[in-house]
Amino acid sequence: MELILGIDVGASGVKGALVDVKTGQIQGERYRIPTPKPATPEALSNAFAAVVDFFQYRGAVGCGFPAIVKDGIAYSAANIDSSWIGVNVEASFSRACGAVVYATNDADAAGLAEMRYGAGRGEQGVVILITIGTGLGSALFYRGMLIPNTELGHLLWKKNRPAEAFCSSAARERAKISRIRWAKRFNDYLHHLERLFSPTVFILGGGESKYFDQYAQFLNPQARVVPAQLLNNAGIIGAAVYASERSSQ
Ligand code: BGC
């Protein structure tokens, strides 16, 4: 058993758990604290360190972060404080918690977990995972290989605004529309993605994946549409997988 701490930094909570990266199973309890508001580098680094402290853990830590992350640096900040742009996420979190941190985009982390242990296992074609939560995250795979930071939630949609402004859970709540009306919008979005990428399968993750049965019948692209199997734990598990891969490189 190889246990690695995975932490999913989200717009509403910072959640962590020890993950057996050989099996993809979470060992023991999950620990969550609310994301500080505003989620500045200092406040979020302290929250991250509090989660690491809870587990009394000193090995490499994996982190899924809700922004573009390239070589450890954040290049966007749609649902966190804009002062993150240009900040080295790995260095900032490492300094705060005293452990080595490997950070990747949160949807990419969820995708890694689903491809290895969940709904994407054995899929060799183009796979698109969309996480539906406060934001709309994406992970794109071909033959199991990730193309990182695709940001398909930021495809420009109506009125020059990103798709996530219409199709995320937060957008549904803001517009006060039923899940069925939302699903019709989301279906248009899947059809648009299908025209661009011709995937074999769409995997739907994030908080909204819990309600998949309520809206699945309204989604009808040619590609299969399946719910994420690891539900909201995919981000934590994928973050641990990412750290395990980076630390053994
Ligand atoms: C961000 C993505 C992130 C997604 C889910 C979007 O607003 O731009 O980087 O993956 O939210 O958190």
PDB file of C-alpha atoms and ligand atoms in Angstrom:
ATOM      1  CA  MET A   1       0.000   0.000   0.000  1.00  0.00           C
ATOM      2  CA  GLU A   2       1.345   3.459  -0.938  1.00  0.00           C
ATOM      3  CA  LEU A   3      -0.523   6.183   0.949  1.00  0.00           C
ATOM      4  CA  ILE A   4      -0.421   9.728  -0.407  1.00  0.00           C
ATOM      5  CA  LEU A   5      -2.353  12.740   0.837  1.00  0.00           C
ATOM      6  CA  GLY A   6      -4.569  14.200  -1.904  1.00  0.00           C
ATOM      7  CA  ILE A   7      -6.170  17.619  -1.428  1.00  0.00           C
ATOM      8  CA  ASP A   8      -8.887  19.069  -3.638  1.00  0.00           C
ATOM      9  CA  VAL A   9      -8.962  22.855  -3.388  1.00  0.00           C
ATOM     10  CA  GLY A  10     -12.415  23.980  -4.459  1.00  0.00           C
ATOM     11  CA  ALA A  11     -14.346  27.222  -4.592  1.00  0.00           C
ATOM     12  CA  SER A  12     -16.380  26.165  -1.531  1.00  0.00           C
ATOM     13  CA  GLY A  13     -14.214  23.661   0.372  1.00  0.00           C
ATOM     14  CA  VAL A  14     -10.657  22.373   0.795  1.00  0.00           C
ATOM     15  CA  LYS A  15     -10.975  18.578   1.121  1.00  0.00           C
ATOM     16  CA  GLY A  16      -8.305  16.015   1.788  1.00  0.00           C
ATOM     17  CA  ALA A  17      -7.844  12.304   2.400  1.00  0.00           C
ATOM     18  CA  LEU A  18      -5.120   9.683   2.396  1.00  0.00           C
ATOM     19  CA  VAL A  19      -5.313   7.658  -0.788  1.00  0.00           C
ATOM     20  CA  ASP A  20      -3.885   4.244  -1.516  1.00  0.00           C
ATOM     21  CA  VAL A  21      -2.573   5.025  -4.988  1.00  0.00           C
ATOM     22  CA  LYS A  22      -2.248   1.320  -5.848  1.00  0.00           C
ATOM     23  CA  THR A  23      -6.011   0.796  -5.577  1.00  0.00           C
ATOM     24  CA  GLY A  24      -7.444   4.327  -5.723  1.00  0.00           C
ATOM     25  CA  GLN A  25      -9.210   3.768  -2.389  1.00  0.00           C
ATOM     26  CA  ILE A  26      -9.484   6.471   0.253  1.00  0.00           C
ATOM     27  CA  GLN A  27      -8.116   5.218   3.595  1.00  0.00           C
ATOM     28  CA  GLY A  28      -9.747   6.557   6.737  1.00  0.00           C
ATOM     29  CA  GLU A  29     -11.732   9.761   6.986  1.00  0.00           C
ATOM     30  CA  ARG A  30     -11.972  12.760   4.685  1.00  0.00           C
ATOM     31  CA  TYR A  31     -11.339  16.165   6.202  1.00  0.00           C
ATOM     32  CA  ARG A  32     -12.901  19.344   4.825  1.00  0.00           C
ATOM     33  CA  ILE A  33     -12.687  22.980   5.764  1.00  0.00           C
ATOM     34  CA  PRO A  34     -14.552  25.821   4.053  1.00  0.00           C
ATOM     35  CA  THR A  35     -12.586  27.779   1.458  1.00  0.00           C
ATOM     36  CA  PRO A  36     -11.709  31.179   2.993  1.00  0.00           C
ATOM     37  CA  LYS A  37     -13.379  34.225   1.443  1.00  0.00           C
ATOM     38  CA  PRO A  38     -11.641  35.936  -0.237  1.00  0.00           C
ATOM     39  CA  ALA A  39      -9.513  32.956  -1.308  1.00  0.00           C
ATOM     40  CA  THR A  40      -6.227  34.886  -1.461  1.00  0.00           C
ATOM     41  CA  PRO A  41      -2.870  33.072  -1.690  1.00  0.00           C
ATOM     42  CA  GLU A  42      -2.192  33.632   2.008  1.00  0.00           C
ATOM     43  CA  ALA A  43      -5.621  32.582   3.292  1.00  0.00           C
ATOM     44  CA  LEU A  44      -5.842  29.543   1.013  1.00  0.00           C
ATOM     45  CA  SER A  45      -2.284  28.445   1.839  1.00  0.00           C
ATOM     46  CA  ASN A  46      -3.184  28.540   5.540  1.00  0.00           C
ATOM     47  CA  ALA A  47      -6.320  26.479   4.896  1.00  0.00           C
ATOM     48  CA  PHE A  48      -4.268  23.996   2.877  1.00  0.00           C
ATOM     49  CA  ALA A  49      -1.735  23.702   5.719  1.00  0.00           C
ATOM     50  CA  ALA A  50      -4.569  23.111   8.222  1.00  0.00           C
ATOM     51  CA  VAL A  51      -5.766  20.139   6.158  1.00  0.00           C
ATOM     52  CA  VAL A  52      -2.221  18.716   5.948  1.00  0.00           C
ATOM     53  CA  ASP A  53      -1.824  19.192   9.731  1.00  0.00           C
ATOM     54  CA  PHE A  54      -5.017  17.283  10.418  1.00  0.00           C
ATOM     55  CA  PHE A  55      -3.465  14.181   8.844  1.00  0.00           C
ATOM     56  CA  GLN A  56      -0.097  14.678  10.622  1.00  0.00           C
ATOM     57  CA  TYR A  57       1.408  13.872   7.237  1.00  0.00           C
ATOM     58  CA  ARG A  58       4.901  14.666   5.971  1.00  0.00           C
ATOM     59  CA  GLY A  59       5.248  12.932   2.553  1.00  0.00           C
ATOM     60  CA  ALA A  60       4.563  14.419  -0.887  1.00  0.00           C
ATOM     61  CA  VAL A  61       1.110  16.042  -1.109  1.00  0.00           C
ATOM     62  CA  GLY A  62      -0.996  16.155  -4.284  1.00  0.00           C
ATOM     63  CA  CYS A  63      -3.218  19.154  -4.939  1.00  0.00           C
ATOM     64  CA  GLY A  64      -6.043  19.736  -7.404  1.00  0.00           C
ATOM     65  CA  PHE A  65      -6.375  23.499  -7.890  1.00  0.00           C
ATOM     66  CA  PRO A  66      -9.338  25.275  -9.551  1.00  0.00           C
ATOM     67  CA  ALA A  67      -7.356  27.195 -12.183  1.00  0.00           C
ATOM     68  CA  ILE A  68      -4.923  26.750 -15.072  1.00  0.00           C
ATOM     69  CA  VAL A  69      -1.734  25.356 -13.487  1.00  0.00           C
ATOM     70  CA  LYS A  70       1.401  25.155 -15.604  1.00  0.00           C
ATOM     71  CA  ASP A  71       4.755  24.247 -14.054  1.00  0.00           C
ATOM     72  CA  GLY A  72       3.208  24.867 -10.643  1.00  0.00           C
ATOM     73  CA  ILE A  73       2.060  28.415 -11.487  1.00  0.00           C
ATOM     74  CA  ALA A  74      -1.587  29.584 -11.621  1.00  0.00           C
ATOM     75  CA  TYR A  75      -2.542  31.339 -14.849  1.00  0.00           C
ATOM     76  CA  SER A  76      -6.231  32.002 -14.219  1.00  0.00           C
ATOM     77  CA  ALA A  77      -8.559  32.607 -11.283  1.00  0.00           C
ATOM     78  CA  ALA A  78     -12.219  32.297 -12.271  1.00  0.00           C
ATOM     79  CA  ASN A  79     -13.508  31.153  -8.870  1.00  0.00           C
ATOM     80  CA  ILE A  80     -10.700  32.143  -6.509  1.00  0.00           C
ATOM     81  CA  ASP A  81      -9.103  35.491  -5.743  1.00  0.00           C
ATOM     82  CA  SER A  82      -7.517  37.089  -8.829  1.00  0.00           C
ATOM     83  CA  SER A  83      -4.314  37.735  -6.865  1.00  0.00           C
ATOM     84  CA  TRP A  84      -3.456  34.063  -7.538  1.00  0.00           C
ATOM     85  CA  ILE A  85      -2.571  34.807 -11.159  1.00  0.00           C
ATOM     86  CA  GLY A  86       1.184  34.389 -11.596  1.00  0.00           C
ATOM     87  CA  VAL A  87       1.646  32.819  -8.133  1.00  0.00           C
ATOM     88  CA  ASN A  88       3.505  29.525  -7.782  1.00  0.00           C
ATOM     89  CA  VAL A  89       0.845  27.335  -6.156  1.00  0.00           C
ATOM     90  CA  GLU A  90       3.294  24.548  -5.312  1.00  0.00           C
ATOM     91  CA  ALA A  91       5.792  26.894  -3.644  1.00  0.00           C
ATOM     92  CA  SER A  92       3.108  28.784  -1.741  1.00  0.00           C
ATOM     93  CA  PHE A  93       1.407  25.646  -0.374  1.00  0.00           C
ATOM     94  CA  SER A  94       4.768  23.921   0.328  1.00  0.00           C
ATOM     95  CA  ARG A  95       5.948  26.914   2.368  1.00  0.00           C
ATOM     96  CA  ALA A  96       2.736  26.942   4.400  1.00  0.00           C
ATOM     97  CA  CYS A  97       2.579  23.211   5.177  1.00  0.00           C
ATOM     98  CA  GLY A  98       6.248  22.184   5.219  1.00  0.00           C
ATOM     99  CA  ALA A  99       5.788  19.295   2.758  1.00  0.00           C
ATOM    100  CA  VAL A 100       6.506  18.980  -0.956  1.00  0.00           C
ATOM    101  CA  VAL A 101       3.329  19.832  -2.914  1.00  0.00           C
ATOM    102  CA  TYR A 102       2.560  18.880  -6.520  1.00  0.00           C
ATOM    103  CA  ALA A 103      -0.316  20.865  -8.008  1.00  0.00           C
ATOM    104  CA  THR A 104      -2.421  20.321 -11.100  1.00  0.00           C
ATOM    105  CA  ASN A 105      -5.760  21.623 -12.364  1.00  0.00           C
ATOM    106  CA  ASP A 106      -8.653  20.172 -10.294  1.00  0.00           C
ATOM    107  CA  ALA A 107     -10.612  18.793 -13.274  1.00  0.00           C
ATOM    108  CA  ASP A 108      -7.436  17.242 -14.704  1.00  0.00           C
ATOM    109  CA  ALA A 109      -6.925  15.566 -11.312  1.00  0.00           C
ATOM    110  CA  ALA A 110     -10.505  14.241 -11.313  1.00  0.00           C
ATOM    111  CA  GLY A 111      -9.960  12.989 -14.870  1.00  0.00           C
ATOM    112  CA  LEU A 112      -6.775  11.131 -13.923  1.00  0.00           C
ATOM    113  CA  ALA A 113      -8.681   9.340 -11.162  1.00  0.00           C
ATOM    114  CA  GLU A 114     -11.661   8.436 -13.353  1.00  0.00           C
ATOM    115  CA  MET A 115      -9.405   7.144 -16.140  1.00  0.00           C
ATOM    116  CA  ARG A 116      -7.432   4.992 -13.756  1.00  0.00           C
ATOM    117  CA  TYR A 117     -10.067   3.727 -11.315  1.00  0.00           C
ATOM    118  CA  GLY A 118     -13.500   4.873 -12.469  1.00  0.00           C
ATOM    119  CA  ALA A 119     -15.744   5.470 -15.468  1.00  0.00           C
ATOM    120  CA  GLY A 120     -12.840   5.951 -17.920  1.00  0.00           C
ATOM    121  CA  ARG A 121     -11.052   2.663 -17.220  1.00  0.00           C
ATOM    122  CA  GLY A 122      -9.964   0.997 -20.461  1.00  0.00           C
ATOM    123  CA  GLU A 123     -11.276   3.845 -22.675  1.00  0.00           C
ATOM    124  CA  GLN A 124      -8.865   4.285 -25.600  1.00  0.00           C
ATOM    125  CA  GLY A 125     -10.689   6.930 -27.664  1.00  0.00           C
ATOM    126  CA  VAL A 126     -11.215  10.616 -26.940  1.00  0.00           C
ATOM    127  CA  VAL A 127     -12.666  11.049 -23.447  1.00  0.00           C
ATOM    128  CA  ILE A 128     -13.954  14.358 -22.128  1.00  0.00           C
ATOM    129  CA  LEU A 129     -14.654  14.682 -18.430  1.00  0.00           C
ATOM    130  CA  ILE A 130     -16.640  17.725 -17.365  1.00  0.00           C
ATOM    131  CA  THR A 131     -16.843  18.608 -13.675  1.00  0.00           C
ATOM    132  CA  ILE A 132     -20.030  20.476 -12.861  1.00  0.00           C
ATOM    133  CA  GLY A 133     -19.848  22.581  -9.714  1.00  0.00           C
ATOM    134  CA  THR A 134     -19.248  26.247  -8.909  1.00  0.00           C
ATOM    135  CA  GLY A 135     -17.228  26.304 -12.129  1.00  0.00           C
ATOM    136  CA  LEU A 136     -17.221  24.023 -15.146  1.00  0.00           C
ATOM    137  CA  GLY A 137     -13.937  22.114 -15.362  1.00  0.00           C
ATOM    138  CA  SER A 138     -12.678  19.816 -18.112  1.00  0.00           C
ATOM    139  CA  ALA A 139     -10.167  17.055 -18.728  1.00  0.00           C
ATOM    140  CA  LEU A 140      -9.385  15.717 -22.204  1.00  0.00           C
ATOM    141  CA  PHE A 141      -7.794  12.299 -22.852  1.00  0.00           C
ATOM    142  CA  TYR A 142      -6.795  10.344 -25.926  1.00  0.00           C
ATOM    143  CA  ARG A 143      -5.529   6.784 -25.516  1.00  0.00           C
ATOM    144  CA  GLY A 144      -5.402   7.469 -21.807  1.00  0.00           C
ATOM    145  CA  MET A 145      -3.108  10.467 -22.183  1.00  0.00           C
ATOM    146  CA  LEU A 146      -4.145  13.770 -20.640  1.00  0.00           C
ATOM    147  CA  ILE A 147      -3.936  17.048 -22.560  1.00  0.00           C
ATOM    148  CA  PRO A 148      -3.801  19.383 -19.522  1.00  0.00           C
ATOM    149  CA  ASN A 149      -5.566  22.699 -18.870  1.00  0.00           C
ATOM    150  CA  THR A 150      -8.194  22.445 -21.609  1.00  0.00           C
ATOM    151  CA  GLU A 151     -10.597  24.860 -19.825  1.00  0.00           C
ATOM    152  CA  LEU A 152     -13.621  23.834 -21.901  1.00  0.00           C
ATOM    153  CA  GLY A 153     -15.852  25.547 -19.347  1.00  0.00           C
ATOM    154  CA  HIS A 154     -14.432  28.784 -20.711  1.00  0.00           C
ATOM    155  CA  LEU A 155     -15.499  28.243 -24.307  1.00  0.00           C
ATOM    156  CA  LEU A 156     -17.270  31.440 -25.210  1.00  0.00           C
ATOM    157  CA  TRP A 157     -20.975  30.782 -25.262  1.00  0.00           C
ATOM    158  CA  LYS A 158     -23.723  33.385 -25.415  1.00  0.00           C
ATOM    159  CA  LYS A 159     -23.172  37.158 -25.144  1.00  0.00           C
ATOM    160  CA  ASN A 160     -19.416  36.538 -25.250  1.00  0.00           C
ATOM    161  CA  ARG A 161     -19.566  34.890 -21.829  1.00  0.00           C
ATOM    162  CA  PRO A 162     -18.040  31.516 -20.924  1.00  0.00           C
ATOM    163  CA  ALA A 163     -20.118  28.322 -20.973  1.00  0.00           C
ATOM    164  CA  GLU A 164     -19.722  28.003 -17.203  1.00  0.00           C
ATOM    165  CA  ALA A 165     -21.756  31.193 -16.738  1.00  0.00           C
ATOM    166  CA  PHE A 166     -24.759  29.216 -18.130  1.00  0.00           C
ATOM    167  CA  CYS A 167     -24.066  25.535 -17.504  1.00  0.00           C
ATOM    168  CA  SER A 168     -22.420  25.176 -14.046  1.00  0.00           C
ATOM    169  CA  SER A 169     -24.384  24.326 -10.881  1.00  0.00           C
ATOM    170  CA  ALA A 170     -23.750  27.849  -9.652  1.00  0.00           C
ATOM    171  CA  ALA A 171     -25.289  29.206 -12.884  1.00  0.00           C
ATOM    172  CA  ARG A 172     -28.350  26.968 -12.407  1.00  0.00           C
ATOM    173  CA  GLU A 173     -28.787  28.254  -8.857  1.00  0.00           C
ATOM    174  CA  ARG A 174     -28.274  31.879  -9.895  1.00  0.00           C
ATOM    175  CA  ALA A 175     -30.858  31.565 -12.675  1.00  0.00           C
ATOM    176  CA  LYS A 176     -33.232  29.672 -10.311  1.00  0.00           C
ATOM    177  CA  ILE A 177     -34.093  27.132 -13.001  1.00  0.00           C
ATOM    178  CA  SER A 178     -35.047  23.477 -12.566  1.00  0.00           C
ATOM    179  CA  ARG A 179     -32.513  20.716 -13.158  1.00  0.00           C
ATOM    180  CA  ILE A 180     -34.511  19.754 -16.259  1.00  0.00           C
ATOM    181  CA  ARG A 181     -34.243  23.213 -17.806  1.00  0.00           C
ATOM    182  CA  TRP A 182     -30.593  23.298 -16.910  1.00  0.00           C
ATOM    183  CA  ALA A 183     -30.082  19.868 -18.520  1.00  0.00           C
ATOM    184  CA  LYS A 184     -31.449  21.180 -21.824  1.00  0.00           C
ATOM    185  CA  ARG A 185     -28.840  23.943 -21.763  1.00  0.00           C
ATOM    186  CA  PHE A 186     -26.162  21.500 -20.770  1.00  0.00           C
ATOM    187  CA  ASN A 187     -27.179  19.223 -23.642  1.00  0.00           C
ATOM    188  CA  ASP A 188     -26.547  22.083 -26.120  1.00  0.00           C
ATOM    189  CA  TYR A 189     -23.124  22.475 -24.568  1.00  0.00           C
ATOM    190  CA  LEU A 190     -22.337  18.742 -24.986  1.00  0.00           C
ATOM    191  CA  HIS A 191     -23.441  18.898 -28.635  1.00  0.00           C
ATOM    192  CA  HIS A 192     -21.112  21.841 -29.193  1.00  0.00           C
ATOM    193  CA  LEU A 193     -18.192  19.973 -27.594  1.00  0.00           C
ATOM    194  CA  GLU A 194     -19.052  16.951 -29.714  1.00  0.00           C
ATOM    195  CA  ARG A 195     -18.819  19.003 -32.897  1.00  0.00           C
ATOM    196  CA  LEU A 196     -15.352  20.174 -31.865  1.00  0.00           C
ATOM    197  CA  PHE A 197     -13.809  16.980 -30.434  1.00  0.00           C
ATOM    198  CA  SER A 198     -15.865  13.914 -31.527  1.00  0.00           C
ATOM    199  CA  PRO A 199     -15.342  12.127 -28.215  1.00  0.00           C
ATOM    200  CA  THR A 200     -16.226   8.487 -27.594  1.00  0.00           C
ATOM    201  CA  VAL A 201     -17.525   9.243 -24.138  1.00  0.00           C
ATOM    202  CA  PHE A 202     -18.397  12.163 -21.896  1.00  0.00           C
ATOM    203  CA  ILE A 203     -17.898  11.590 -18.173  1.00  0.00           C
ATOM    204  CA  LEU A 204     -19.847  13.985 -15.947  1.00  0.00           C
ATOM    205  CA  GLY A 205     -18.299  14.671 -12.547  1.00  0.00           C
ATOM    206  CA  GLY A 206     -18.381  17.235  -9.756  1.00  0.00           C
ATOM    207  CA  GLY A 207     -21.235  17.796  -7.300  1.00  0.00           C
ATOM    208  CA  GLU A 208     -23.899  17.567 -10.004  1.00  0.00           C
ATOM    209  CA  SER A 209     -22.890  13.983 -10.879  1.00  0.00           C
ATOM    210  CA  LYS A 210     -24.886  12.818  -7.817  1.00  0.00           C
ATOM    211  CA  TYR A 211     -28.120  13.790  -9.614  1.00  0.00           C
ATOM    212  CA  PHE A 212     -27.195  12.209 -12.956  1.00  0.00           C
ATOM    213  CA  ASP A 213     -30.318   9.970 -12.997  1.00  0.00           C
ATOM    214  CA  GLN A 214     -32.576  13.036 -12.812  1.00  0.00           C
ATOM    215  CA  TYR A 215     -31.262  14.583 -16.039  1.00  0.00           C
ATOM    216  CA  ALA A 216     -29.539  11.825 -18.059  1.00  0.00           C
ATOM    217  CA  GLN A 217     -32.602  11.387 -20.306  1.00  0.00           C
ATOM    218  CA  PHE A 218     -32.243  14.971 -21.583  1.00  0.00           C
ATOM    219  CA  LEU A 219     -28.662  14.476 -22.796  1.00  0.00           C
ATOM    220  CA  ASN A 220     -28.434  13.019 -26.281  1.00  0.00           C
ATOM    221  CA  PRO A 221     -25.110  13.548 -28.080  1.00  0.00           C
ATOM    222  CA  GLN A 222     -23.917  10.588 -30.161  1.00  0.00           C
ATOM    223  CA  ALA A 223     -21.134   9.888 -27.672  1.00  0.00           C
ATOM    224  CA  ARG A 224     -21.974   7.898 -24.547  1.00  0.00           C
ATOM    225  CA  VAL A 225     -22.645  10.066 -21.492  1.00  0.00           C
ATOM    226  CA  VAL A 226     -21.839   8.441 -18.141  1.00  0.00           C
ATOM    227  CA  PRO A 227     -21.588   9.687 -14.565  1.00  0.00           C
ATOM    228  CA  ALA A 228     -18.233   9.796 -12.798  1.00  0.00           C
ATOM    229  CA  GLN A 229     -17.913   6.725 -10.585  1.00  0.00           C
ATOM    230  CA  LEU A 230     -15.753   8.257  -7.882  1.00  0.00           C
ATOM    231  CA  LEU A 231     -18.234  11.131  -7.477  1.00  0.00           C
ATOM    232  CA  ASN A 232     -16.835  14.013  -5.495  1.00  0.00           C
ATOM    233  CA  ASN A 233     -13.792  12.026  -4.325  1.00  0.00           C
ATOM    234  CA  ALA A 234     -12.281  11.973  -7.818  1.00  0.00           C
ATOM    235  CA  GLY A 235     -10.432  15.275  -7.236  1.00  0.00           C
ATOM    236  CA  ILE A 236      -8.808  14.017  -4.016  1.00  0.00           C
ATOM    237  CA  ILE A 237      -7.872  10.642  -5.498  1.00  0.00           C
ATOM    238  CA  GLY A 238      -6.526  12.193  -8.711  1.00  0.00           C
ATOM    239  CA  ALA A 239      -4.453  14.730  -6.766  1.00  0.00           C
ATOM    240  CA  ALA A 240      -2.772  11.846  -4.910  1.00  0.00           C
ATOM    241  CA  VAL A 241      -2.189   9.983  -8.190  1.00  0.00           C
ATOM    242  CA  TYR A 242      -0.637  13.120  -9.669  1.00  0.00           C
ATOM    243  CA  ALA A 243       1.762  13.506  -6.691  1.00  0.00           C
ATOM    244  CA  SER A 244       2.708   9.860  -6.890  1.00  0.00           C
ATOM    245  CA  GLU A 245       3.560  10.221 -10.603  1.00  0.00           C
ATOM    246  CA  ARG A 246       5.493  13.469 -10.188  1.00  0.00           C
ATOM    247  CA  SER A 247       7.468  12.285  -7.165  1.00  0.00           C
ATOM    248  CA  SER A 248       8.609   9.158  -8.966  1.00  0.00           C
ATOM    249  CA  GLN A 249       9.782  11.030 -12.094  1.00  0.00           C
TER     250      GLN A 249
HETATM  251  C1  BGC B   1     -11.666  27.073 -13.847  1.00  0.00           C
HETATM  252  C2  BGC B   1     -11.036  25.717 -14.105  1.00  0.00           C
HETATM  253  C3  BGC B   1     -11.523  24.732 -13.065  1.00  0.00           C
HETATM  254  C4  BGC B   1     -13.036  24.717 -12.995  1.00  0.00           C
HETATM  255  C5  BGC B   1     -13.549  23.805 -11.896  1.00  0.00           C
HETATM  256  C6  BGC B   1     -13.166  26.929 -13.792  1.00  0.00           C
HETATM  257  O1  BGC B   1     -13.751  28.164 -13.570  1.00  0.00           O
HETATM  258  O2  BGC B   1     -11.302  27.980 -14.866  1.00  0.00           O
HETATM  259  O3  BGC B   1      -9.637  25.829 -14.062  1.00  0.00           O
HETATM  260  O4  BGC B   1     -11.042  23.454 -13.398  1.00  0.00           O
HETATM  261  O5  BGC B   1     -13.531  26.015 -12.768  1.00  0.00           O
HETATM  262  O6  BGC B   1     -13.092  24.181 -10.648  1.00  0.00           O
END
